[in-house]
């Protein structure tokens, strides 16, 4: 099922000056530009749009569409519209509008959000076009391209036929235009209940394409709309509204996922009819489809994500284990890493799976040159330096970033009692283990060389403290240090100045690579170890860390101070990802 490797496209150059990787959409745009298809007065040659329905939170799949549409507009000096496809009042809400706006902005894209500073805002709402949709519908009725059908829903479904059987014309199909128009106006006036009548395009009930068998274009819904209130009780169907929205906004390349390929004939049909009626001028938009993003270990269906939230499997839409943009952001991903990911996976017309590790790799690539280094001991064990002077703490320094000396140093101290990782001590060593065991010497990174002498245990035999002696002339950065050659080098914090912190270690939310695949019960595939909370000790400088700060804890990976729960002086860190890909190996 998974063909991860095939999809791990070779890395494109990531510098700003590199040409973007080519793809079939760029080839189409290049052709259109060469042919002058969209050379229109005062308008760019490329106008794309990202058209979410405000009925949920955006997820990593949407990010692909956002990066694609805004990215093409940017690269071709065009523009991209953020448009809310808000034609389905029952499921939509302002809460979703707000989070979608936030997420697109956070990803780094701009639709001219501040028109007061010049230029037009390119934020649009389909509900602003309801009058135009309605006028076009009346035109279609008058022109003989649409009729009001009064069959029951059951009859309509039965008469639609199926893939092997042509549909049957509705007994209302040959109603006069005047009669349809009268009924349609009364539908709008609120004289009927939902389902009593419906407006349909008159195309071909025998078409091999089911979407062309007189599709419904307007239905009665006595529902409150989050923007138009109770003004309307008829609402346009998605397949009718969407192409018209594109045409109204002078979109050039309307890019959507492959499942809309069979809807394209109707897309073209409806725009052509409305253009015939004088509503639009040539050139009109054209639709192009690309393969949606499928990411391993992730579900992106809105229904399934909602189930995870509502059944408290996760703490909310922004739980760091969620593939929502708000979740990924809280987890610690950067907008740059998501953009890099979307560029790297590319766009094609064939479905495939992208391995989750590709996303993690993009984060590492983005953060490695940027993130400040710090020390954290996640599973602490006491190390006592028996020959270290009582109550003395000696200053130590380490670079903020090993490749950027200009970023300066971190300061901390070393004293008699330290915290080290439990895994850095073994009472009985094994072959190839170079860390602490009785008789062995290691360097305490940025500090001294110590020799392990033994350990203390509790009544159950658990190690509760490790003992050692240090060599006073071995301090890192001093001349004497060169005389000590040891194989092990471990990290530590001074118990006297370390800060206690909560650390949240996240892992994949599912144990199965394809939890979304047909027939699988995704709720049975949850990873019970997707979150482990540990009490850690971090170096003293961490007391100043502000929420959303990203760091590399040496040896442990990339972390972020949680944007919700972390506070100055009381940090809470989320692990974004480990330093190396360790999953599934
Ligand atoms: P719904 O099931 O509610 O329609 P949706 O995921 O399609 O959910 P929309 O708000 O309609 O949500 O999506 C906005 C845009 O994002 C659409 O153009 C859609 O094609 C695109 N999109 C959604 N999911 C993905 C995905 N996994 N990969 C790429 N693009 C996607
Ligand atoms: Mg959709």
Coordinates of C-alpha atoms and ligand atoms in Angstrom, one line a residue:
X1 CA 0.0 0.0 0.0
X2 CA 2.6 2.5 1.0
X3 CA 5.1 3.5 -1.6
X4 CA 6.9 6.0 0.7
X5 CA 10.2 5.9 -1.0
X6 CA 8.8 6.7 -4.4
X7 CA 7.3 9.8 -2.9
X8 CA 10.3 11.0 -1.1
X9 CA 11.1 13.3 -3.9
X10 CA 14.7 14.3 -4.1
X11 CA 15.3 17.5 -2.2
X12 CA 15.0 20.7 -4.3
X13 CA 17.4 23.5 -3.5
X14 CA 16.0 25.5 -0.7
X15 CA 17.7 28.8 -1.0
X16 CA 15.5 31.8 -1.9
X17 CA 17.1 32.3 -5.2
X18 CA 16.6 28.7 -6.4
X19 CA 14.0 28.2 -9.1
X20 CA 11.0 26.4 -7.8
X21 CA 10.7 22.8 -8.8
X22 CA 8.6 22.4 -12.0
X23 CA 5.4 20.5 -12.1
X24 CA 2.5 20.0 -14.4
X25 CA 0.6 23.1 -13.1
X26 CA 3.6 25.3 -13.8
X27 CA 3.8 23.8 -17.3
X28 CA 0.1 24.7 -17.8
X29 CA 0.6 28.3 -16.5
X30 CA 3.8 28.7 -18.7
X31 CA 1.7 27.7 -21.7
X32 CA -1.1 30.0 -20.8
X33 CA 1.4 32.9 -20.3
X34 CA 3.1 32.1 -23.7
X35 CA -0.3 32.0 -25.4
X36 CA -1.6 35.1 -23.6
X37 CA -4.6 33.2 -22.4
X38 CA -5.1 35.4 -19.4
X39 CA -3.7 38.7 -20.5
X40 CA -6.4 41.0 -19.3
X41 CA -6.3 44.7 -18.6
X42 CA -5.2 45.6 -15.1
X43 CA -5.2 42.0 -13.9
X44 CA -2.4 39.5 -13.2
X45 CA -2.1 36.5 -15.5
X46 CA -2.4 34.1 -12.6
X47 CA -5.1 34.3 -10.0
X48 CA -5.6 31.3 -7.8
X49 CA -7.6 30.8 -4.7
X50 CA -7.7 28.7 -1.6
X51 CA -11.4 28.0 -0.9
X52 CA -12.0 26.3 2.5
X53 CA -15.5 25.6 3.8
X54 CA -15.6 27.1 7.3
X55 CA -16.8 23.9 8.9
X56 CA -13.7 22.7 10.7
X57 CA -10.0 23.3 11.4
X58 CA -7.4 23.2 8.7
X59 CA -5.0 20.3 8.6
X60 CA -1.7 19.3 7.0
X61 CA -3.6 18.3 3.8
X62 CA -5.0 21.8 3.5
X63 CA -1.4 23.2 4.0
X64 CA -0.5 21.5 0.7
X65 CA -3.3 23.2 -1.1
X66 CA -2.4 26.6 0.6
X67 CA 1.3 26.4 -0.2
X68 CA 0.4 25.3 -3.8
X69 CA -2.1 28.1 -4.5
X70 CA -0.3 30.9 -2.7
X71 CA 3.0 29.7 -3.9
X72 CA 2.0 29.7 -7.6
X73 CA 0.6 33.2 -7.2
X74 CA 3.8 34.4 -5.6
X75 CA 6.1 32.8 -8.2
X76 CA 4.1 34.2 -11.1
X77 CA 3.6 37.7 -9.7
X78 CA -0.1 37.0 -9.5
X79 CA -2.4 36.8 -6.5
X80 CA -4.2 34.2 -4.4
X81 CA -7.6 34.7 -2.9
X82 CA -8.6 33.4 0.5
X83 CA -12.2 32.5 -0.1
X84 CA -14.7 31.1 2.4
X85 CA -16.9 28.7 0.6
X86 CA -19.8 29.3 3.0
X87 CA -22.8 28.0 1.2
X88 CA -23.7 25.3 3.6
X89 CA -25.1 27.1 6.7
X90 CA -25.8 24.3 9.1
X91 CA -22.3 23.2 9.4
X92 CA -20.5 26.5 9.3
X93 CA -19.5 28.9 11.9
X94 CA -17.5 32.1 12.6
X95 CA -15.2 30.2 14.9
X96 CA -13.9 28.2 11.9
X97 CA -13.5 31.4 9.8
X98 CA -11.3 32.9 12.5
X99 CA -9.1 29.8 13.0
X100 CA -8.7 29.4 9.2
X101 CA -7.6 33.0 8.8
X102 CA -5.2 32.5 11.6
X103 CA -3.7 29.3 10.2
X104 CA -3.2 30.7 6.7
X105 CA -1.5 33.7 8.1
X106 CA 0.7 31.7 10.4
X107 CA 1.8 29.5 7.4
X108 CA 3.2 32.8 6.0
X109 CA 0.7 33.7 3.3
X110 CA -1.0 37.0 2.6
X111 CA -4.1 38.0 0.8
X112 CA -3.5 41.7 1.6
X113 CA -4.9 41.6 5.0
X114 CA -4.5 45.3 5.6
X115 CA -6.3 47.1 2.7
X116 CA -6.2 50.3 4.8
X117 CA -2.5 50.4 3.8
X118 CA -3.3 50.3 0.1
X119 CA -4.6 47.8 -2.4
X120 CA -7.7 45.6 -2.2
X121 CA -8.0 42.8 0.3
X122 CA -8.4 39.5 -1.4
X123 CA -10.4 37.9 1.3
X124 CA -13.8 36.8 0.0
X125 CA -16.9 35.0 1.1
X126 CA -19.1 33.0 -1.3
X127 CA -22.1 34.3 0.8
X128 CA -21.4 37.8 -0.6
X129 CA -22.4 36.4 -4.0
X130 CA -25.8 35.0 -3.0
X131 CA -27.6 37.7 -5.0
X132 CA -25.5 36.9 -8.1
X133 CA -26.0 33.2 -7.7
X134 CA -29.7 33.8 -7.5
X135 CA -29.8 36.1 -10.6
X136 CA -27.9 33.5 -12.6
X137 CA -30.4 30.8 -11.5
X138 CA -33.3 33.0 -12.8
X139 CA -31.4 33.4 -16.0
X140 CA -30.9 29.7 -16.4
X141 CA -34.6 29.0 -15.8
X142 CA -35.6 31.6 -18.4
X143 CA -33.1 30.3 -20.9
X144 CA -34.4 26.7 -20.5
X145 CA -31.3 25.5 -18.7
X146 CA -32.9 24.8 -15.4
X147 CA -36.2 23.7 -13.9
X148 CA -37.8 23.2 -10.6
X149 CA -38.3 19.6 -9.8
X150 CA -41.0 18.6 -7.3
X151 CA -40.3 14.8 -7.1
X152 CA -39.8 13.3 -3.7
X153 CA -36.2 12.8 -2.7
X154 CA -36.7 9.0 -3.1
X155 CA -38.1 9.3 -6.6
X156 CA -35.3 11.7 -7.5
X157 CA -32.7 9.2 -6.3
X158 CA -34.3 6.3 -8.0
X159 CA -34.7 8.2 -11.3
X160 CA -31.1 9.2 -11.3
X161 CA -30.0 5.7 -12.4
X162 CA -26.6 4.5 -11.7
X163 CA -23.3 3.7 -13.4
X164 CA -24.9 0.9 -15.4
X165 CA -28.3 2.4 -16.0
X166 CA -29.3 5.7 -17.5
X167 CA -31.5 8.0 -15.5
X168 CA -35.1 8.7 -16.2
X169 CA -36.4 12.2 -16.9
X170 CA -38.4 13.8 -14.1
X171 CA -42.1 14.3 -14.8
X172 CA -41.5 18.0 -14.0
X173 CA -38.6 18.4 -16.4
X174 CA -40.8 19.9 -19.2
X175 CA -42.5 22.4 -16.9
X176 CA -42.6 25.8 -18.6
X177 CA -40.0 28.4 -17.7
X178 CA -42.7 30.6 -16.3
X179 CA -44.0 27.9 -14.0
X180 CA -40.4 27.0 -12.7
X181 CA -39.7 30.7 -12.2
X182 CA -42.8 31.2 -10.2
X183 CA -42.0 28.2 -8.0
X184 CA -38.4 29.2 -7.6
X185 CA -39.4 32.7 -6.4
X186 CA -41.8 31.1 -4.0
X187 CA -39.0 28.8 -2.7
X188 CA -37.0 31.9 -2.1
X189 CA -40.0 33.6 -0.4
X190 CA -40.1 30.8 2.1
X191 CA -43.4 29.3 1.0
X192 CA -42.2 25.7 1.1
X193 CA -40.5 23.2 3.5
X194 CA -37.1 21.8 2.8
X195 CA -37.2 19.0 0.2
X196 CA -40.5 20.0 -1.3
X197 CA -38.9 21.5 -4.5
X198 CA -35.4 21.7 -5.8
X199 CA -33.9 23.6 -8.7
X200 CA -32.0 21.4 -11.2
X201 CA -29.8 22.1 -14.2
X202 CA -31.3 20.6 -17.4
X203 CA -28.5 18.7 -19.0
X204 CA -28.8 15.0 -19.8
X205 CA -30.3 12.2 -17.6
X206 CA -28.5 9.6 -19.7
X207 CA -25.0 11.1 -19.4
X208 CA -22.4 8.5 -18.5
X209 CA -21.2 11.2 -16.0
X210 CA -23.6 11.1 -13.1
X211 CA -22.7 14.7 -12.3
X212 CA -24.3 15.7 -15.5
X213 CA -27.6 14.0 -14.9
X214 CA -29.6 17.2 -14.1
X215 CA -27.6 18.1 -11.0
X216 CA -29.4 20.0 -8.2
X217 CA -28.3 23.6 -8.1
X218 CA -30.5 25.2 -5.4
X219 CA -32.2 23.6 -2.4
X220 CA -34.5 24.8 0.3
X221 CA -32.9 25.1 3.8
X222 CA -34.6 27.0 6.5
X223 CA -31.3 27.6 8.3
X224 CA -29.5 30.5 9.9
X225 CA -26.3 31.5 8.1
X226 CA -23.4 32.8 10.2
X227 CA -23.1 35.8 7.9
X228 CA -26.4 36.4 6.0
X229 CA -28.5 35.5 9.0
X230 CA -32.1 34.6 8.0
X231 CA -32.1 36.5 4.7
X232 CA -32.1 33.3 2.6
X233 CA -34.0 30.0 2.9
X234 CA -32.6 28.6 -0.4
X235 CA -28.9 27.9 -0.7
X236 CA -26.8 27.0 -3.8
X237 CA -25.2 23.6 -4.1
X238 CA -21.5 23.4 -3.9
X239 CA -21.1 22.3 -7.6
X240 CA -23.1 25.2 -8.7
X241 CA -21.7 27.9 -6.5
X242 CA -18.0 26.9 -6.7
X243 CA -17.4 27.6 -10.4
X244 CA -19.4 30.8 -10.3
X245 CA -17.3 32.0 -7.3
X246 CA -14.2 31.4 -9.4
X247 CA -15.7 33.2 -12.4
X248 CA -16.9 36.2 -10.3
X249 CA -13.4 36.6 -8.9
X250 CA -11.6 36.3 -12.3
X251 CA -9.7 33.2 -11.1
X252 CA -7.5 31.8 -13.9
X253 CA -6.4 28.4 -12.6
X254 CA -8.8 26.7 -10.2
X255 CA -6.8 24.0 -8.5
X256 CA -8.6 21.2 -6.6
X257 CA -8.0 17.6 -5.6
X258 CA -8.5 14.7 -7.9
X259 CA -12.0 13.7 -6.7
X260 CA -13.4 16.7 -8.5
X261 CA -12.2 15.5 -11.9
X262 CA -15.7 14.2 -12.7
X263 CA -17.2 17.5 -11.6
X264 CA -15.2 19.4 -14.2
X265 CA -17.7 19.0 -17.1
X266 CA -20.4 20.6 -15.0
X267 CA -17.9 23.3 -13.8
X268 CA -17.4 24.2 -17.5
X269 CA -21.0 23.8 -18.4
X270 CA -22.3 26.2 -15.7
X271 CA -19.7 28.9 -16.4
X272 CA -20.3 28.7 -20.1
X273 CA -24.1 29.1 -19.6
X274 CA -23.7 32.0 -17.3
X275 CA -21.2 33.6 -19.7
X276 CA -23.8 33.2 -22.5
X277 CA -26.2 35.1 -20.3
X278 CA -23.7 38.0 -20.1
X279 CA -22.6 37.3 -16.5
X280 CA -19.0 36.6 -17.3
X281 CA -16.5 37.6 -20.1
X282 CA -13.9 35.3 -21.6
X283 CA -11.4 34.1 -20.6
X284 CA -13.1 32.1 -17.9
X285 CA -11.4 30.0 -15.2
X286 CA -10.4 26.5 -15.8
X287 CA -10.2 23.7 -13.3
X288 CA -7.1 21.5 -12.7
X289 CA -6.8 18.6 -10.3
X290 CA -3.9 17.3 -8.3
X291 CA -3.4 14.4 -5.9
X292 CA -4.3 15.1 -2.3
X293 CA -1.8 14.7 0.5
X294 CA -2.0 11.3 2.3
X295 CA 0.4 11.2 5.2
X296 CA 1.3 8.0 7.0
X297 CA 0.2 7.6 10.7
X298 CA -2.3 10.5 10.3
X299 CA -6.0 10.8 9.7
X300 CA -7.2 14.0 8.0
X301 CA -10.9 13.3 7.6
X302 CA -12.7 16.1 9.4
X303 CA -15.2 13.7 10.8
X304 CA -12.5 11.5 12.3
X305 CA -10.6 14.4 13.7
X306 CA -13.8 15.7 15.3
X307 CA -14.3 12.2 16.9
X308 CA -10.8 12.4 18.5
X309 CA -11.7 15.8 20.0
X310 CA -15.2 14.9 21.1
X311 CA -14.2 11.6 22.7
X312 CA -11.4 13.4 24.6
X313 CA -8.7 11.2 23.0
X314 CA -6.8 14.4 22.5
X315 CA -7.1 17.6 24.5
X316 CA -8.6 19.7 21.7
X317 CA -8.1 20.7 18.1
X318 CA -4.7 22.1 19.0
X319 CA -3.5 19.1 20.8
X320 CA 0.1 18.7 19.7
X321 CA -0.7 15.2 18.4
X322 CA -3.3 16.5 16.0
X323 CA -2.5 17.0 12.3
X324 CA -4.4 20.2 12.3
X325 CA -2.4 23.4 11.6
X326 CA -3.2 24.6 15.1
X327 CA -1.9 21.3 16.5
X328 CA 1.2 21.1 14.4
X329 CA 1.9 24.7 15.4
X330 CA 1.6 24.0 19.0
X331 CA 3.7 20.8 18.6
X332 CA 6.5 23.2 17.5
X333 CA 6.6 22.9 13.8
X334 CA 7.6 26.1 12.0
X335 CA 5.8 27.7 9.0
X336 CA 9.1 27.3 7.1
X337 CA 9.3 23.6 7.8
X338 CA 5.7 23.1 6.5
X339 CA 6.5 25.2 3.4
X340 CA 9.6 23.2 2.8
X341 CA 7.6 20.0 3.2
X342 CA 5.0 21.0 0.7
X343 CA 7.7 22.0 -1.8
X344 CA 9.5 18.8 -1.3
X345 CA 6.5 16.5 -1.8
X346 CA 5.6 18.3 -5.0
X347 CA 2.4 18.1 -6.9
X348 CA 1.4 15.2 -9.2
X349 CA -1.8 13.7 -10.5
X350 CA -1.2 10.3 -9.0
X351 CA -2.2 9.3 -5.5
X352 CA 0.5 8.1 -3.0
X353 CA 1.5 8.2 0.6
X354 CA 4.1 10.5 2.0
X355 CA 6.0 9.1 5.0
X356 CA 5.5 11.1 8.2
X357 CA 9.3 11.1 8.6
X358 CA 9.5 13.4 5.6
X359 CA 7.7 16.1 7.6
X360 CA 10.0 15.6 10.6
X361 CA 13.1 15.8 8.3
X362 CA 11.9 19.2 7.1
X363 CA 11.6 20.4 10.6
X364 CA 15.1 19.2 11.5
X365 CA 16.5 20.9 8.4
X366 CA 14.8 24.2 9.3
X367 CA 15.6 24.2 13.0
X368 CA 19.2 22.8 13.0
X369 CA 20.8 26.1 11.8
X370 CA 18.4 28.2 13.9
X371 CA 17.6 26.6 17.2
X372 CA 19.6 27.6 20.3
X373 CA 21.1 24.6 22.1
X374 CA 20.4 23.8 25.7
X375 CA 20.7 21.0 28.2
X376 CA 17.8 19.0 29.6
X377 CA 18.0 15.9 31.7
X378 CA 14.8 14.0 31.0
X379 CA 15.0 11.0 33.3
X380 CA 17.1 12.3 36.1
X381 CA 19.5 10.4 38.3
X382 CA 21.7 12.0 41.0
X383 CA 25.5 12.1 40.4
X384 CA 27.5 12.9 43.4
X385 CA 31.1 14.0 43.0
X386 CA 32.5 12.9 46.3
X387 CA 35.8 14.9 46.1
X388 CA 34.2 18.1 44.9
X389 CA 34.3 21.0 47.5
X390 CA 31.0 21.4 49.5
X391 CA 28.9 24.4 48.5
X392 CA 31.1 25.4 45.6
X393 CA 29.7 26.1 42.2
X394 CA 32.1 26.6 39.3
X395 CA 31.1 28.7 36.3
X396 CA 30.9 26.9 32.9
X397 CA 29.9 28.0 29.5
X398 CA 28.7 26.4 26.3
X399 CA 27.9 27.9 22.9
X400 CA 24.3 29.0 22.1
X401 CA 24.9 27.4 18.7
X402 CA 27.9 25.4 17.7
X403 CA 28.1 27.0 14.2
X404 CA 27.3 30.5 15.3
X405 CA 29.9 31.8 17.8
X406 CA 28.5 35.3 17.3
X407 CA 25.4 34.2 19.2
X408 CA 27.4 34.0 22.3
X409 CA 27.5 31.6 25.2
X410 CA 25.1 30.0 27.8
X411 CA 26.2 30.2 31.4
X412 CA 25.7 27.6 34.1
X413 CA 27.6 26.1 37.0
X414 CA 29.0 22.8 38.1
X415 CA 28.8 21.6 41.7
X416 CA 29.0 18.6 44.0
X417 CA 25.5 17.2 43.1
X418 CA 24.4 16.9 39.5
X419 CA 21.5 15.4 37.5
X420 CA 22.4 13.0 34.8
X421 CA 20.3 10.7 32.6
X422 CA 19.5 7.4 34.1
X423 CA 20.7 5.7 30.9
X424 CA 24.1 7.2 31.3
X425 CA 24.9 4.8 34.2
X426 CA 25.2 1.0 34.2
X427 CA 26.3 -0.9 37.2
X428 CA 27.6 -3.7 35.0
X429 CA 28.7 -2.3 31.6
X430 CA 28.2 -4.0 28.3
X431 CA 30.5 -4.1 25.3
X432 CA 30.6 -0.7 23.5
X433 CA 29.2 1.2 26.5
X434 CA 31.4 4.2 27.2
X435 CA 29.4 6.1 29.8
X436 CA 29.4 5.8 33.6
X437 CA 30.1 2.4 35.2
X438 CA 32.4 1.7 38.2
X439 CA 36.0 2.3 37.2
X440 CA 35.3 4.2 34.0
X441 CA 36.1 7.8 33.2
X442 CA 33.8 10.1 31.2
X443 CA 33.8 13.8 30.5
X444 CA 30.9 15.8 31.9
X445 CA 30.3 18.0 28.8
X446 CA 31.7 21.5 29.2
X447 CA 32.9 20.5 32.7
X448 CA 35.3 18.0 34.2
X449 CA 36.4 14.4 33.7
X450 CA 35.1 12.2 36.4
X451 CA 35.8 8.5 37.4
X452 CA 32.8 6.5 38.5
X453 CA 33.2 4.8 41.9
X454 CA 29.9 3.1 42.5
X455 CA 26.2 3.8 43.3
X456 CA 23.6 3.8 46.1
X457 CA 20.5 1.7 45.9
X458 CA 17.1 1.7 47.7
X459 CA 15.7 -1.4 49.4
X460 CA 14.3 -2.7 46.1
X461 CA 17.7 -2.6 44.4
X462 CA 17.0 0.5 42.3
X463 CA 19.9 2.8 41.7
X464 CA 19.2 6.2 43.4
X465 CA 22.6 7.9 43.2
X466 CA 25.9 7.4 41.4
X467 CA 29.2 8.3 42.9
X468 CA 32.4 9.6 41.3
X469 CA 35.5 11.6 41.8
X470 CA 36.6 14.5 39.5
X471 CA 40.0 15.6 38.3
X472 CA 40.3 19.3 39.1
X473 CA 42.7 20.0 36.3
X474 CA 40.5 18.5 33.6
X475 CA 38.0 21.3 33.0
X476 CA 36.9 21.8 29.4
X477 CA 38.6 24.9 27.9
X478 CA 41.6 24.7 30.2
X479 CA 45.1 23.5 29.3
X480 CA 44.9 20.5 31.5
X481 CA 41.9 19.1 29.7
X482 CA 44.0 17.9 26.8
X483 CA 45.7 15.3 29.1
X484 CA 42.4 13.4 29.5
X485 CA 41.3 11.2 26.7
X486 CA 38.0 9.6 27.4
X487 CA 35.5 7.9 25.1
X488 CA 32.3 8.9 26.9
X489 CA 30.9 12.5 27.0
X490 CA 27.6 12.9 28.9
X491 CA 25.4 15.9 29.6
X492 CA 24.2 17.0 33.0
X493 CA 22.8 19.9 35.0
X494 CA 23.8 21.2 38.4
X495 CA 21.3 20.3 41.1
X496 CA 22.1 23.7 42.6
X497 CA 21.0 25.8 39.7
X498 CA 18.9 23.5 37.4
X499 CA 15.3 24.4 36.8
X500 CA 12.5 21.8 37.1
X501 CA 10.4 21.6 33.9
X502 CA 7.6 19.5 32.5
X503 CA 8.5 17.8 29.3
X504 CA 5.9 16.2 27.0
X505 CA 7.3 13.5 24.7
X506 CA 5.0 13.1 21.8
X507 CA 4.9 10.2 19.4
X508 CA 2.7 9.1 16.5
X509 CA -1.0 9.2 17.3
X510 CA -1.6 5.9 15.5
X511 CA 0.4 2.6 15.5
X512 CA -0.7 1.8 12.0
X513 CA 0.8 3.6 9.0
X514 CA -2.5 4.0 7.2
X515 CA -5.2 4.4 9.9
X516 CA -7.4 6.3 7.4
X517 CA -7.5 3.4 4.9
X518 CA -10.9 2.0 4.0
X519 CA -12.4 -0.6 6.3
X520 CA -10.0 0.0 9.2
X521 CA -11.4 1.0 12.6
X522 CA -9.0 4.0 13.2
X523 CA -10.1 4.2 16.9
X524 CA -8.7 0.7 17.5
X525 CA -5.3 1.8 16.1
X526 CA -4.5 4.6 18.6
X527 CA -1.0 4.6 20.0
X528 CA -1.4 4.4 23.8
X529 CA 2.1 5.8 24.2
X530 CA 1.6 8.9 22.0
X531 CA 2.2 11.1 25.0
X532 CA 4.6 10.6 27.9
X533 CA 5.0 13.4 30.4
X534 CA 8.3 13.5 32.3
X535 CA 9.7 15.7 35.1
X536 CA 13.0 17.0 33.8
X537 CA 15.8 19.3 34.9
X538 CA 16.9 22.0 32.5
X539 CA 19.8 24.4 32.6
X540 CA 19.2 27.6 34.5
X541 CA 18.9 29.9 31.5
X542 CA 15.6 28.2 30.6
X543 CA 13.9 30.2 33.3
X544 CA 13.7 33.1 30.8
X545 CA 12.2 31.0 27.9
X546 CA 9.0 32.5 26.5
X547 CA 6.2 30.4 25.0
X548 CA 6.7 29.3 21.4
X549 CA 10.5 29.4 21.7
X550 CA 12.1 26.5 19.9
X551 CA 15.3 24.8 21.2
X552 CA 17.5 21.8 20.6
X553 CA 18.0 19.9 23.8
X554 CA 21.3 18.2 23.0
X555 CA 20.9 14.4 22.4
X556 CA 17.1 14.6 22.9
X557 CA 15.8 16.5 19.9
X558 CA 13.9 19.6 19.0
X559 CA 11.5 21.1 21.6
X560 CA 9.2 24.1 21.9
X561 CA 8.0 25.9 25.0
X562 CA 4.2 25.1 24.9
X563 CA 2.3 28.1 23.7
X564 CA -0.6 27.4 26.0
X565 CA 0.9 26.0 29.2
X566 CA 4.4 27.3 29.4
X567 CA 5.2 30.4 31.4
X568 CA 8.4 32.4 32.1
X569 CA 10.0 30.7 35.1
X570 CA 7.8 27.7 34.8
X571 CA 8.5 26.1 31.4
X572 CA 6.6 23.3 29.8
X573 CA 8.3 21.8 26.7
X574 CA 6.9 19.8 23.9
X575 CA 9.2 17.5 21.9
X576 CA 8.6 18.3 18.2
X577 CA 10.8 15.5 17.0
X578 CA 13.9 13.5 18.0
X579 CA 17.3 14.4 16.5
X580 CA 17.3 11.4 14.2
X581 CA 14.6 9.4 12.6
X582 CA 14.2 6.6 15.0
X583 CA 10.7 5.5 14.2
X584 CA 9.8 2.0 13.0
X585 CA 13.4 0.9 13.1
Ligands
LIG1 P1 -14.8 18.4 3.5 O1 -14.8 17.0 3.6 O2 -15.5 19.2 4.5 O3 -15.1 18.9 2.1 P2 -12.1 19.2 2.8 O4 -10.9 18.6 3.5 O5 -12.3 19.0 1.4 O6 -13.3 18.7 3.7 P3 -12.4 22.0 2.3 O7 -12.6 23.1 3.3 O8 -13.4 21.8 1.3 O9 -12.2 20.7 3.2 O10 -11.0 22.1 1.6 C1 -10.4 23.3 1.2 C2 -9.4 23.0 0.1 O11 -8.3 22.1 0.6 C3 -10.0 22.2 -1.1 O12 -9.6 22.9 -2.3 C4 -9.5 20.8 -0.9 O13 -9.3 20.3 -2.2 C5 -8.1 21.1 -0.3 N1 -7.7 19.9 0.5 C6 -8.4 19.2 1.5 N2 -7.8 18.1 1.9 C7 -6.6 18.1 1.2 C8 -5.5 17.2 1.2 N3 -5.5 16.1 2.0 N4 -4.5 17.4 0.3 C9 -4.5 18.5 -0.5 N5 -5.5 19.3 -0.5 C10 -6.6 19.2 0.3
LIG2 MG1 -14.2 19.9 0.4

